[in-house]
Amino acid sequence: MTTVALKDVTKVFRDGTVAVDSINLDVNDGEFMVLLGPSGCGKSTVLRMVAGLEDPTSGAVMLNGELANDLPPRERKIAMVFQDFALYPHMSVNDNIAFPLKLAGVEPTPRGERVTDVASALGIGDVLARRPSQLSGGQRQRVAMGRAIVRRPGLFLMDEPLSNLDSGLRAELRAEISGLTRELGVTTIYVTHDQAEALTMADRVAIMRKGVLQDVGTPTQVYGRPATLYVAAFLGSPRMNLLEASVYVHLDRYVTLTLGEQALYLPWDDIRSRAVAHYHGERIVVGMRAEALTPVAPDTPGDVLQGRIRYLEHHGHESLAFLDIGATAIMVDDIGAPVDADAPPGQRGLRRFGQVMQRITGRANEPTTQATNGSRTSVLHDPGRHHRRPAELAVRLAPYPAVTAGHPLAVQVRMDALHFFDERGDRIDVGWR
Ligand SMILES: Nc1ncnc2c1ncn2[C@@H]1O[C@H](COP(=O)(O)OP(=O)(O)OP(=O)(O)O)[C@@H](O)[C@H]1O
Ligand SMILES: [Mg+2]
């Protein structure tokens, strides 16, 4: 079995691109680690350095506790599956899966048995005689996995293996892949930009942005206590509401968080108010997920925000209301927007188009090189990296609610479910995790 450790691993390509920036990451024996981040953040580069297909510019890649920087790929006992895997088209499924065993000199009888075992575990036992062209996309993906796993590797590397498949099949294979790797006890590093995939499959998730590791933890940890504003914004659907708030301390009583014309009060005996109190007279970012907000009658006392519905989105099993509460939202860049829930439906395409045009013309102040200090700039004062705009608070409603756009709506805020970030985008916390 295998452990992986990356120690201050950096990869700078010849053209100066810093693809991976001082990453430290430990993957335990038998662990299913997911590398998550938007396109271009360096996920594949990390994987390729673990596989030995790319040399780190500096730092150490350790396999089983030993320095592996100079170990050739074939000596690393690693199997890899890519998004654009290729099967041998002229060989049957059986021969495709058996091929690595044949190369390794495994005798025909045990070879046959191992192929049958792997194929039945992957649910492709009945198509062993077919050629790849006679298979569905999902079946082909399983064959590629079977071929990778049949050698019983110590380490399994998968780079967006499901991204070519439709969503139903992805969900099905997700469960199968994580089930199979756990059953085999093989250490796995799985790359994806799909947060749902990461949260459902991973033992732990490592979230990257522009070559920098932002947070590592179990799905519950990274979702429930995101270490940075970026992670908070990246995980979850709808996206976490991120509001600019001014902090004012009333000693021994409470801390006021002013959101535009409204305010929330953090009681002084709440342990977090001591940490937030350090920002007295300053602005911070308050994060609230839709699940922290419950629609209530307008005159309900307590931690309630009043708003007006800007627009509604119907998702079948629920509806989302986007409320104007007169506050300012902090928009985080580089999210990669799988769900662009923050633009009104009619403007979505336009906004996306605008972003693309800005990227092409370079007029969005977006750094064109990989920032080495991506999370260090102020999110409240530097308009180039993050922007502020009128908040549209995402609130969950029942499917097809009686309200429509323009209706007033009051929401109760679960104060214990709030997240606080400083102007650099780091979590303001009391230190436990
Ligand atoms: N050979 C190379 N030379 C120069 N730059 C490269 C090279 N390979 C990758 N890059 C750059 O390094 C950065 C990280 O690339 P990488 O392929 O690791 O991203 P990724 O997270 O896997 O993205 P995706 O989700 O799109 O696959 C990108 O900016 C990419 O353009
Ligand atoms: Mg990639």
GROMACS .gro file of C-alpha atoms and ligand atoms in nm:
model
  465
    1MET     CA    1   0.000   0.000   0.000
    2THR     CA    2   0.107   0.356  -0.050
    3THR     CA    3   0.129   0.695   0.115
    4VAL     CA    4   0.204   1.018  -0.069
    5ALA     CA    5   0.356   1.333   0.076
    6LEU     CA    6   0.420   1.655  -0.111
    7LYS     CA    7   0.664   1.887   0.067
    8ASP     CA    8   0.681   2.247  -0.058
    9VAL     CA    9   0.629   2.126  -0.411
   10THR     CA   10   0.647   2.398  -0.675
   11LYS     CA   11   0.623   2.369  -1.051
   12VAL     CA   12   0.726   2.658  -1.270
   13PHE     CA   13   0.701   2.587  -1.641
   14ARG     CA   14   0.963   2.710  -1.880
   15ASP     CA   15   0.749   3.006  -1.988
   16GLY     CA   16   0.738   3.124  -1.626
   17THR     CA   17   0.391   2.992  -1.542
   18VAL     CA   18   0.375   2.900  -1.174
   19ALA     CA   19   0.137   2.607  -1.205
   20VAL     CA   20   0.188   2.474  -0.852
   21ASP     CA   21   0.304   2.695  -0.567
   22SER     CA   22   0.464   2.544  -0.254
   23ILE     CA   23   0.207   2.273  -0.195
   24ASN     CA   24   0.219   2.059   0.117
   25LEU     CA   25  -0.015   1.763   0.120
   26ASP     CA   26  -0.020   1.421   0.285
   27VAL     CA   27  -0.229   1.138   0.149
   28ASN     CA   28  -0.273   0.851   0.391
   29ASP     CA   29  -0.266   0.485   0.311
   30GLY     CA   30  -0.595   0.376   0.155
   31GLU     CA   31  -0.730   0.729   0.154
   32PHE     CA   32  -0.949   0.873  -0.122
   33MET     CA   33  -0.815   1.226  -0.168
   34VAL     CA   34  -0.989   1.460  -0.411
   35LEU     CA   35  -0.803   1.754  -0.566
   36LEU     CA   36  -1.064   2.018  -0.640
   37GLY     CA   37  -1.035   2.351  -0.813
   38PRO     CA   38  -1.129   2.546  -1.125
   39SER     CA   39  -0.972   2.494  -1.464
   40GLY     CA   40  -0.604   2.586  -1.475
   41CYS     CA   41  -0.546   2.582  -1.098
   42GLY     CA   42  -0.275   2.314  -1.125
   43LYS     CA   43  -0.459   1.991  -1.040
   44SER     CA   44  -0.326   1.787  -1.333
   45THR     CA   45   0.023   1.921  -1.276
   46VAL     CA   46   0.016   1.794  -0.917
   47LEU     CA   47  -0.104   1.455  -1.037
   48ARG     CA   48   0.159   1.436  -1.307
   49MET     CA   49   0.434   1.515  -1.057
   50VAL     CA   50   0.310   1.234  -0.831
   51ALA     CA   51   0.311   1.000  -1.131
   52GLY     CA   52   0.661   1.110  -1.230
   53LEU     CA   53   0.550   1.249  -1.566
   54GLU     CA   54   0.657   1.599  -1.463
   55ASP     CA   55   0.954   1.700  -1.245
   56PRO     CA   56   0.894   1.943  -0.959
   57THR     CA   57   1.092   2.266  -0.991
   58SER     CA   58   1.152   2.246  -0.618
   59GLY     CA   59   1.027   2.048  -0.322
   60ALA     CA   60   0.992   1.679  -0.255
   61VAL     CA   61   0.751   1.414  -0.376
   62MET     CA   62   0.758   1.133  -0.121
   63LEU     CA   63   0.612   0.787  -0.182
   64ASN     CA   64   0.590   0.559   0.120
   65GLY     CA   65   0.806   0.801   0.311
   66GLU     CA   66   1.089   0.795   0.060
   67LEU     CA   67   1.200   1.069  -0.175
   68ALA     CA   68   1.066   0.977  -0.519
   69ASN     CA   69   1.168   1.283  -0.724
   70ASP     CA   70   1.410   1.077  -0.932
   71LEU     CA   71   1.207   0.756  -0.944
   72PRO     CA   72   1.097   0.675  -1.301
   73PRO     CA   73   0.718   0.648  -1.349
   74ARG     CA   74   0.717   0.273  -1.405
   75GLU     CA   75   0.886   0.211  -1.072
   76ARG     CA   76   0.621   0.401  -0.878
   77LYS     CA   77   0.353   0.125  -0.883
   78ILE     CA   78   0.096   0.380  -0.992
   79ALA     CA   79  -0.204   0.341  -1.220
   80MET     CA   80  -0.350   0.644  -1.388
   81VAL     CA   81  -0.681   0.712  -1.564
   82PHE     CA   82  -0.731   1.031  -1.764
   83GLN     CA   83  -1.031   1.208  -1.904
   84ASP     CA   84  -0.924   1.128  -2.259
   85PHE     CA   85  -0.812   0.772  -2.199
   86ALA     CA   86  -0.758   0.556  -2.507
   87LEU     CA   87  -0.846   0.189  -2.533
   88TYR     CA   88  -0.689  -0.038  -2.793
   89PRO     CA   89  -0.962  -0.034  -3.058
   90HIS     CA   90  -0.867  -0.364  -3.224
   91MET     CA   91  -0.866  -0.559  -2.896
   92SER     CA   92  -1.163  -0.702  -2.709
   93VAL     CA   93  -1.257  -0.565  -2.368
   94ASN     CA   94  -1.102  -0.875  -2.215
   95ASP     CA   95  -0.771  -0.820  -2.392
   96ASN     CA   96  -0.771  -0.449  -2.314
   97ILE     CA   97  -0.800  -0.519  -1.942
   98ALA     CA   98  -0.557  -0.811  -1.958
   99PHE     CA   99  -0.292  -0.619  -2.147
  100PRO     CA  100  -0.097  -0.475  -1.850
  101LEU     CA  101  -0.089  -0.822  -1.691
  102LYS     CA  102   0.039  -0.973  -2.012
  103LEU     CA  103   0.315  -0.711  -2.024
  104ALA     CA  104   0.400  -0.796  -1.665
  105GLY     CA  105   0.433  -1.164  -1.759
  106VAL     CA  106   0.133  -1.294  -1.562
  107GLU     CA  107   0.039  -1.650  -1.672
  108PRO     CA  108  -0.283  -1.691  -1.877
  109THR     CA  109  -0.486  -1.866  -1.604
  110PRO     CA  110  -0.439  -1.618  -1.318
  111ARG     CA  111  -0.459  -1.342  -1.575
  112GLY     CA  112  -0.802  -1.460  -1.687
  113GLU     CA  113  -0.921  -1.486  -1.331
  114ARG     CA  114  -0.810  -1.136  -1.242
  115VAL     CA  115  -0.971  -0.990  -1.550
  116THR     CA  116  -1.299  -1.165  -1.468
  117ASP     CA  117  -1.286  -1.040  -1.109
  118VAL     CA  118  -1.219  -0.680  -1.204
  119ALA     CA  119  -1.475  -0.686  -1.485
  120SER     CA  120  -1.749  -0.818  -1.262
  121ALA     CA  121  -1.662  -0.564  -0.989
  122LEU     CA  122  -1.705  -0.292  -1.252
  123GLY     CA  123  -2.024  -0.442  -1.396
  124ILE     CA  124  -1.882  -0.511  -1.739
  125GLY     CA  125  -1.850  -0.890  -1.708
  126ASP     CA  126  -2.101  -0.945  -1.986
  127VAL     CA  127  -1.925  -0.737  -2.253
  128LEU     CA  128  -1.576  -0.889  -2.231
  129ALA     CA  129  -1.588  -1.017  -2.586
  130ARG     CA  130  -1.682  -0.685  -2.744
  131ARG     CA  131  -1.457  -0.426  -2.901
  132PRO     CA  132  -1.444  -0.072  -2.753
  133SER     CA  133  -1.644   0.067  -3.048
  134GLN     CA  134  -1.934  -0.156  -2.944
  135LEU     CA  135  -1.956  -0.003  -2.595
  136SER     CA  136  -2.130   0.296  -2.443
  137GLY     CA  137  -1.922   0.581  -2.303
  138GLY     CA  138  -1.977   0.462  -1.948
  139GLN     CA  139  -1.874   0.108  -2.034
  140ARG     CA  140  -1.559   0.234  -2.202
  141GLN     CA  141  -1.477   0.435  -1.894
  142ARG     CA  142  -1.513   0.121  -1.685
  143VAL     CA  143  -1.283  -0.071  -1.916
  144ALA     CA  144  -1.020   0.202  -1.878
  145MET     CA  145  -1.057   0.178  -1.502
  146GLY     CA  146  -1.039  -0.199  -1.514
  147ARG     CA  147  -0.721  -0.182  -1.715
  148ALA     CA  148  -0.568   0.058  -1.465
  149ILE     CA  149  -0.671  -0.130  -1.156
  150VAL     CA  150  -0.607  -0.488  -1.271
  151ARG     CA  151  -0.240  -0.466  -1.182
  152ARG     CA  152  -0.338  -0.390  -0.823
  153PRO     CA  153  -0.151  -0.063  -0.804
  154GLY     CA  154  -0.054   0.085  -0.469
  155LEU     CA  155  -0.170   0.424  -0.586
  156PHE     CA  156  -0.452   0.514  -0.820
  157LEU     CA  157  -0.445   0.855  -0.991
  158MET     CA  158  -0.755   0.970  -1.174
  159ASP     CA  159  -0.776   1.293  -1.369
  160GLU     CA  160  -1.138   1.396  -1.434
  161PRO     CA  161  -1.224   1.042  -1.544
  162LEU     CA  162  -1.596   1.112  -1.562
  163SER     CA  163  -1.606   1.449  -1.731
  164ASN     CA  164  -1.700   1.309  -2.071
  165LEU     CA  165  -2.008   1.134  -1.941
  166ASP     CA  166  -2.364   1.254  -1.897
  167SER     CA  167  -2.474   1.351  -1.548
  168GLY     CA  168  -2.677   1.037  -1.470
  169LEU     CA  169  -2.391   0.808  -1.555
  170ARG     CA  170  -2.145   1.027  -1.367
  171ALA     CA  171  -2.347   0.997  -1.049
  172GLU     CA  172  -2.367   0.620  -1.089
  173LEU     CA  173  -1.996   0.577  -1.162
  174ARG     CA  174  -1.903   0.813  -0.879
  175ALA     CA  175  -2.046   0.571  -0.626
  176GLU     CA  176  -1.889   0.275  -0.803
  177ILE     CA  177  -1.541   0.424  -0.820
  178SER     CA  178  -1.531   0.527  -0.457
  179GLY     CA  179  -1.679   0.192  -0.356
  180LEU     CA  180  -1.430  -0.006  -0.560
  181THR     CA  181  -1.119   0.184  -0.447
  182ARG     CA  182  -1.227   0.151  -0.084
  183GLU     CA  183  -1.293  -0.219  -0.125
  184LEU     CA  184  -0.946  -0.264  -0.271
  185GLY     CA  185  -0.799  -0.036  -0.007
  186VAL     CA  186  -0.597   0.144  -0.273
  187THR     CA  187  -0.477   0.497  -0.205
  188THR     CA  188  -0.641   0.727  -0.459
  189ILE     CA  189  -0.591   1.083  -0.575
  190TYR     CA  190  -0.886   1.196  -0.780
  191VAL     CA  191  -0.891   1.525  -0.972
  192THR     CA  192  -1.211   1.710  -1.047
  193HIS     CA  193  -1.347   2.061  -1.082
  194ASP     CA  194  -1.693   1.939  -0.981
  195GLN     CA  195  -1.762   2.016  -0.616
  196ALA     CA  196  -2.051   1.770  -0.595
  197GLU     CA  197  -1.820   1.495  -0.710
  198ALA     CA  198  -1.559   1.600  -0.454
  199LEU     CA  199  -1.800   1.620  -0.162
  200THR     CA  200  -1.968   1.287  -0.237
  201MET     CA  201  -1.657   1.081  -0.312
  202ALA     CA  202  -1.376   1.208  -0.095
  203ASP     CA  203  -1.238   1.100   0.239
  204ARG     CA  204  -1.065   1.437   0.227
  205VAL     CA  205  -1.075   1.722  -0.023
  206ALA     CA  206  -0.781   1.948  -0.113
  207ILE     CA  207  -0.899   2.273  -0.272
  208MET     CA  208  -0.661   2.459  -0.503
  209ARG     CA  209  -0.668   2.803  -0.655
  210LYS     CA  210  -0.403   2.934  -0.893
  211GLY     CA  211  -0.148   2.678  -0.785
  212VAL     CA  212  -0.201   2.748  -0.415
  213LEU     CA  213  -0.358   2.498  -0.176
  214GLN     CA  214  -0.645   2.673   0.001
  215ASP     CA  215  -0.780   2.412   0.238
  216VAL     CA  216  -0.764   2.040   0.310
  217GLY     CA  217  -1.018   1.847   0.512
  218THR     CA  218  -1.307   1.606   0.517
  219PRO     CA  219  -1.609   1.717   0.313
  220THR     CA  220  -1.780   1.812   0.639
  221GLN     CA  221  -1.484   2.025   0.747
  222VAL     CA  222  -1.427   2.213   0.424
  223TYR     CA  223  -1.799   2.272   0.372
  224GLY     CA  224  -1.880   2.346   0.733
  225ARG     CA  225  -1.571   2.549   0.827
  226PRO     CA  226  -1.407   2.674   0.509
  227ALA     CA  227  -1.059   2.812   0.579
  228THR     CA  228  -1.080   3.090   0.323
  229LEU     CA  229  -1.337   3.305   0.151
  230TYR     CA  230  -1.248   3.130  -0.171
  231VAL     CA  231  -1.333   2.785  -0.035
  232ALA     CA  232  -1.654   2.924   0.114
  233ALA     CA  233  -1.753   3.064  -0.223
  234PHE     CA  234  -1.646   2.758  -0.420
  235LEU     CA  235  -1.833   2.490  -0.226
  236GLY     CA  236  -2.207   2.459  -0.212
  237SER     CA  237  -2.506   2.523  -0.429
  238PRO     CA  238  -2.653   2.777  -0.419
  239ARG     CA  239  -2.332   2.959  -0.341
  240MET     CA  240  -2.276   3.093   0.006
  241ASN     CA  241  -2.408   3.446   0.050
  242LEU     CA  242  -2.104   3.664   0.124
  243LEU     CA  243  -2.190   4.004   0.264
  244GLU     CA  244  -1.979   4.298   0.359
  245ALA     CA  245  -2.039   4.390   0.723
  246SER     CA  246  -1.914   4.667   0.952
  247VAL     CA  247  -1.821   4.557   1.301
  248TYR     CA  248  -1.911   4.760   1.605
  249VAL     CA  249  -1.845   4.633   1.956
  250HIS     CA  250  -2.076   4.709   2.247
  251LEU     CA  251  -1.856   4.582   2.527
  252ASP     CA  252  -2.008   4.307   2.740
  253ARG     CA  253  -2.330   4.321   2.542
  254TYR     CA  254  -2.297   4.227   2.178
  255VAL     CA  255  -2.113   4.284   1.852
  256THR     CA  256  -2.313   4.458   1.584
  257LEU     CA  257  -2.267   4.342   1.227
  258THR     CA  258  -2.408   4.613   1.005
  259LEU     CA  259  -2.525   4.495   0.663
  260GLY     CA  260  -2.632   4.805   0.472
  261GLU     CA  261  -2.934   4.944   0.660
  262GLN     CA  262  -2.984   4.633   0.867
  263ALA     CA  263  -2.787   4.467   1.142
  264LEU     CA  264  -2.730   4.136   1.313
  265TYR     CA  265  -2.615   4.104   1.672
  266LEU     CA  266  -2.363   3.852   1.793
  267PRO     CA  267  -2.416   3.805   2.167
  268TRP     CA  268  -2.110   3.877   2.378
  269ASP     CA  269  -2.127   3.531   2.537
  270ASP     CA  270  -2.095   3.376   2.191
  271ILE     CA  271  -1.731   3.266   2.183
  272ARG     CA  272  -1.692   3.398   1.827
  273SER     CA  273  -1.776   3.754   1.924
  274ARG     CA  274  -1.432   3.789   2.092
  275ALA     CA  275  -1.260   3.702   1.764
  276VAL     CA  276  -1.487   3.927   1.559
  277ALA     CA  277  -1.447   4.209   1.814
  278HIS     CA  278  -1.086   4.254   1.699
  279TYR     CA  279  -1.230   4.410   1.383
  280HIS     CA  280  -1.414   4.684   1.569
  281GLY     CA  281  -1.463   4.978   1.332
  282GLU     CA  282  -1.359   4.771   1.031
  283ARG     CA  283  -1.528   4.574   0.760
  284ILE     CA  284  -1.535   4.197   0.741
  285VAL     CA  285  -1.717   3.944   0.524
  286VAL     CA  286  -2.008   3.753   0.674
  287GLY     CA  287  -2.100   3.427   0.500
  288MET     CA  288  -2.441   3.266   0.526
  289ARG     CA  289  -2.550   2.961   0.333
  290ALA     CA  290  -2.908   2.927   0.219
  291GLU     CA  291  -2.961   2.660   0.486
  292ALA     CA  292  -2.889   2.922   0.754
  293LEU     CA  293  -3.187   3.129   0.637
  294THR     CA  294  -3.551   3.050   0.709
  295PRO     CA  295  -3.842   3.256   0.575
  296VAL     CA  296  -4.052   3.391   0.860
  297ALA     CA  297  -4.343   3.631   0.917
  298PRO     CA  298  -4.225   3.992   0.870
  299ASP     CA  299  -4.280   4.095   1.234
  300THR     CA  300  -4.084   3.801   1.380
  301PRO     CA  301  -3.846   3.924   1.650
  302GLY     CA  302  -3.482   3.816   1.670
  303ASP     CA  303  -3.215   3.768   1.409
  304VAL     CA  304  -3.420   3.861   1.107
  305LEU     CA  305  -3.331   4.033   0.781
  306GLN     CA  306  -3.596   4.206   0.572
  307GLY     CA  307  -3.576   4.195   0.197
  308ARG     CA  308  -3.761   4.206  -0.129
  309ILE     CA  309  -3.755   3.926  -0.383
  310ARG     CA  310  -3.557   4.029  -0.690
  311TYR     CA  311  -3.624   3.707  -0.877
  312LEU     CA  312  -3.702   3.340  -0.825
  313GLU     CA  313  -3.548   3.026  -0.964
  314HIS     CA  314  -3.745   2.703  -0.974
  315HIS     CA  315  -3.545   2.385  -0.941
  316GLY     CA  316  -3.828   2.135  -0.916
  317HIS     CA  317  -3.760   2.006  -0.566
  318GLU     CA  318  -3.716   2.359  -0.432
  319SER     CA  319  -3.721   2.721  -0.536
  320LEU     CA  320  -3.457   2.980  -0.468
  321ALA     CA  321  -3.552   3.337  -0.393
  322PHE     CA  322  -3.289   3.606  -0.441
  323LEU     CA  323  -3.351   3.890  -0.200
  324ASP     CA  324  -3.246   4.247  -0.216
  325ILE     CA  325  -3.165   4.333   0.147
  326GLY     CA  326  -2.984   4.659   0.079
  327ALA     CA  327  -2.646   4.508   0.162
  328THR     CA  328  -2.326   4.466  -0.037
  329ALA     CA  329  -2.209   4.130  -0.163
  330ILE     CA  330  -1.848   4.029  -0.212
  331MET     CA  331  -1.801   3.837  -0.535
  332VAL     CA  332  -1.503   3.605  -0.543
  333ASP     CA  333  -1.316   3.560  -0.870
  334ASP     CA  334  -1.187   3.238  -1.021
  335ILE     CA  335  -1.476   3.033  -0.895
  336GLY     CA  336  -1.511   2.860  -1.227
  337ALA     CA  337  -1.890   2.895  -1.204
  338PRO     CA  338  -2.044   2.552  -1.260
  339VAL     CA  339  -2.367   2.710  -1.133
  340ASP     CA  340  -2.388   3.079  -1.196
  341ALA     CA  341  -2.659   3.140  -0.941
  342ASP     CA  342  -2.565   3.501  -0.884
  343ALA     CA  343  -2.695   3.658  -1.201
  344PRO     CA  344  -3.063   3.703  -1.276
  345PRO     CA  345  -3.169   3.437  -1.526
  346GLY     CA  346  -3.197   3.676  -1.818
  347GLN     CA  347  -2.852   3.821  -1.762
  348ARG     CA  348  -2.661   3.503  -1.715
  349GLY     CA  349  -2.543   3.447  -2.067
  350LEU     CA  350  -2.460   3.814  -2.099
  351ARG     CA  351  -2.256   3.822  -1.785
  352ARG     CA  352  -2.068   3.511  -1.887
  353PHE     CA  353  -2.006   3.662  -2.228
  354GLY     CA  354  -1.884   3.982  -2.062
  355GLN     CA  355  -1.643   3.786  -1.850
  356VAL     CA  356  -1.507   3.601  -2.150
  357MET     CA  357  -1.463   3.926  -2.341
  358GLN     CA  358  -1.289   4.084  -2.045
  359ARG     CA  359  -1.058   3.789  -2.029
  360ILE     CA  360  -0.977   3.819  -2.398
  361THR     CA  361  -0.928   4.193  -2.388
  362GLY     CA  362  -0.757   4.177  -2.047
  363ARG     CA  363  -0.971   4.459  -1.917
  364ALA     CA  364  -1.101   4.289  -1.606
  365ASN     CA  365  -0.786   4.354  -1.405
  366GLU     CA  366  -0.751   3.978  -1.389
  367PRO     CA  367  -0.395   3.873  -1.327
  368THR     CA  368  -0.273   3.702  -1.641
  369THR     CA  369   0.007   3.521  -1.467
  370GLN     CA  370  -0.048   3.278  -1.186
  371ALA     CA  371  -0.060   3.480  -0.867
  372THR     CA  372   0.165   3.341  -0.600
  373ASN     CA  373  -0.024   3.517  -0.326
  374GLY     CA  374  -0.376   3.470  -0.455
  375SER     CA  375  -0.546   3.488  -0.118
  376ARG     CA  376  -0.334   3.765   0.027
  377THR     CA  377  -0.486   4.069  -0.141
  378SER     CA  378  -0.764   4.256   0.030
  379VAL     CA  379  -1.106   4.139  -0.073
  380LEU     CA  380  -1.268   4.456   0.050
  381HIS     CA  381  -1.039   4.720  -0.090
  382ASP     CA  382  -0.885   4.581  -0.406
  383PRO     CA  383  -1.147   4.602  -0.677
  384GLY     CA  384  -0.927   4.411  -0.917
  385ARG     CA  385  -0.946   4.076  -0.743
  386HIS     CA  386  -1.293   4.071  -0.596
  387HIS     CA  387  -1.583   4.293  -0.670
  388ARG     CA  388  -1.865   4.427  -0.465
  389ARG     CA  389  -2.219   4.457  -0.583
  390PRO     CA  390  -2.569   4.480  -0.438
  391ALA     CA  391  -2.633   4.157  -0.251
  392GLU     CA  392  -2.893   3.913  -0.374
  393LEU     CA  393  -2.940   3.685  -0.080
  394ALA     CA  394  -3.014   3.327  -0.189
  395VAL     CA  395  -3.294   3.178   0.022
  396ARG     CA  396  -3.455   2.834  -0.014
  397LEU     CA  397  -3.831   2.819  -0.053
  398ALA     CA  398  -4.074   2.535  -0.113
  399PRO     CA  399  -4.123   2.429  -0.474
  400TYR     CA  400  -4.335   2.680  -0.666
  401PRO     CA  401  -4.409   2.914  -0.373
  402ALA     CA  402  -4.700   3.156  -0.363
  403VAL     CA  403  -4.466   3.459  -0.369
  404THR     CA  404  -4.334   3.626  -0.682
  405ALA     CA  405  -4.069   3.880  -0.769
  406GLY     CA  406  -4.128   4.210  -0.591
  407HIS     CA  407  -4.277   4.047  -0.277
  408PRO     CA  408  -4.124   4.139   0.058
  409LEU     CA  409  -3.971   3.847   0.244
  410ALA     CA  410  -3.825   3.824   0.595
  411VAL     CA  411  -3.567   3.560   0.679
  412GLN     CA  412  -3.446   3.440   1.013
  413VAL     CA  413  -3.072   3.398   1.034
  414ARG     CA  414  -2.920   3.106   1.222
  415MET     CA  415  -2.644   3.297   1.396
  416ASP     CA  416  -2.449   2.981   1.482
  417ALA     CA  417  -2.423   2.903   1.111
  418LEU     CA  418  -2.251   3.228   1.012
  419HIS     CA  419  -1.897   3.236   0.876
  420PHE     CA  420  -1.660   3.530   0.920
  421PHE     CA  421  -1.367   3.627   0.699
  422ASP     CA  422  -1.116   3.907   0.726
  423GLU     CA  423  -1.022   4.140   0.444
  424ARG     CA  424  -0.757   3.901   0.318
  425GLY     CA  425  -1.019   3.631   0.285
  426ASP     CA  426  -0.899   3.423   0.580
  427ARG     CA  427  -1.144   3.273   0.822
  428ILE     CA  428  -1.187   3.465   1.148
  429ASP     CA  429  -1.211   3.189   1.396
  430VAL     CA  430  -1.164   3.091   1.754
  431GLY     CA  431  -0.915   2.825   1.668
  432TRP     CA  432  -1.100   2.496   1.694
  433ARG     CA  433  -1.166   2.270   1.401
  434LIG     N1  434   0.366   2.239  -2.037
  434LIG     C1  435   0.320   2.354  -1.990
  434LIG     N2  436   0.384   2.470  -2.015
  434LIG     C2  437   0.340   2.588  -1.965
  434LIG     N3  438   0.230   2.600  -1.889
  434LIG     C3  439   0.162   2.489  -1.860
  434LIG     C4  440   0.201   2.360  -1.909
  434LIG     N4  441   0.113   2.268  -1.865
  434LIG     C5  442   0.023   2.335  -1.792
  434LIG     N5  443   0.051   2.467  -1.789
  434LIG     C6  444  -0.021   2.574  -1.718
  434LIG     O1  445  -0.018   2.544  -1.581
  434LIG     C7  446  -0.142   2.579  -1.519
  434LIG     C8  447  -0.199   2.458  -1.449
  434LIG     O2  448  -0.234   2.362  -1.547
  434LIG     P1  449  -0.305   2.225  -1.510
  434LIG     O3  450  -0.316   2.145  -1.633
  434LIG     O4  451  -0.233   2.162  -1.396
  434LIG     O5  452  -0.448   2.275  -1.461
  434LIG     P2  453  -0.577   2.192  -1.418
  434LIG     O6  454  -0.611   2.239  -1.280
  434LIG     O7  455  -0.555   2.048  -1.439
  434LIG     O8  456  -0.687   2.248  -1.517
  434LIG     P3  457  -0.807   2.171  -1.593
  434LIG     O9  458  -0.918   2.157  -1.492
  434LIG    O10  459  -0.845   2.267  -1.701
  434LIG    O11  460  -0.756   2.040  -1.643
  434LIG     C9  461  -0.228   2.635  -1.630
  434LIG    O12  462  -0.217   2.774  -1.625
  434LIG    C10  463  -0.167   2.579  -1.755
  434LIG    O13  464  -0.188   2.666  -1.863
  435MG      MG  465  -0.637   1.909  -1.568
   0.00000   0.00000   0.00000
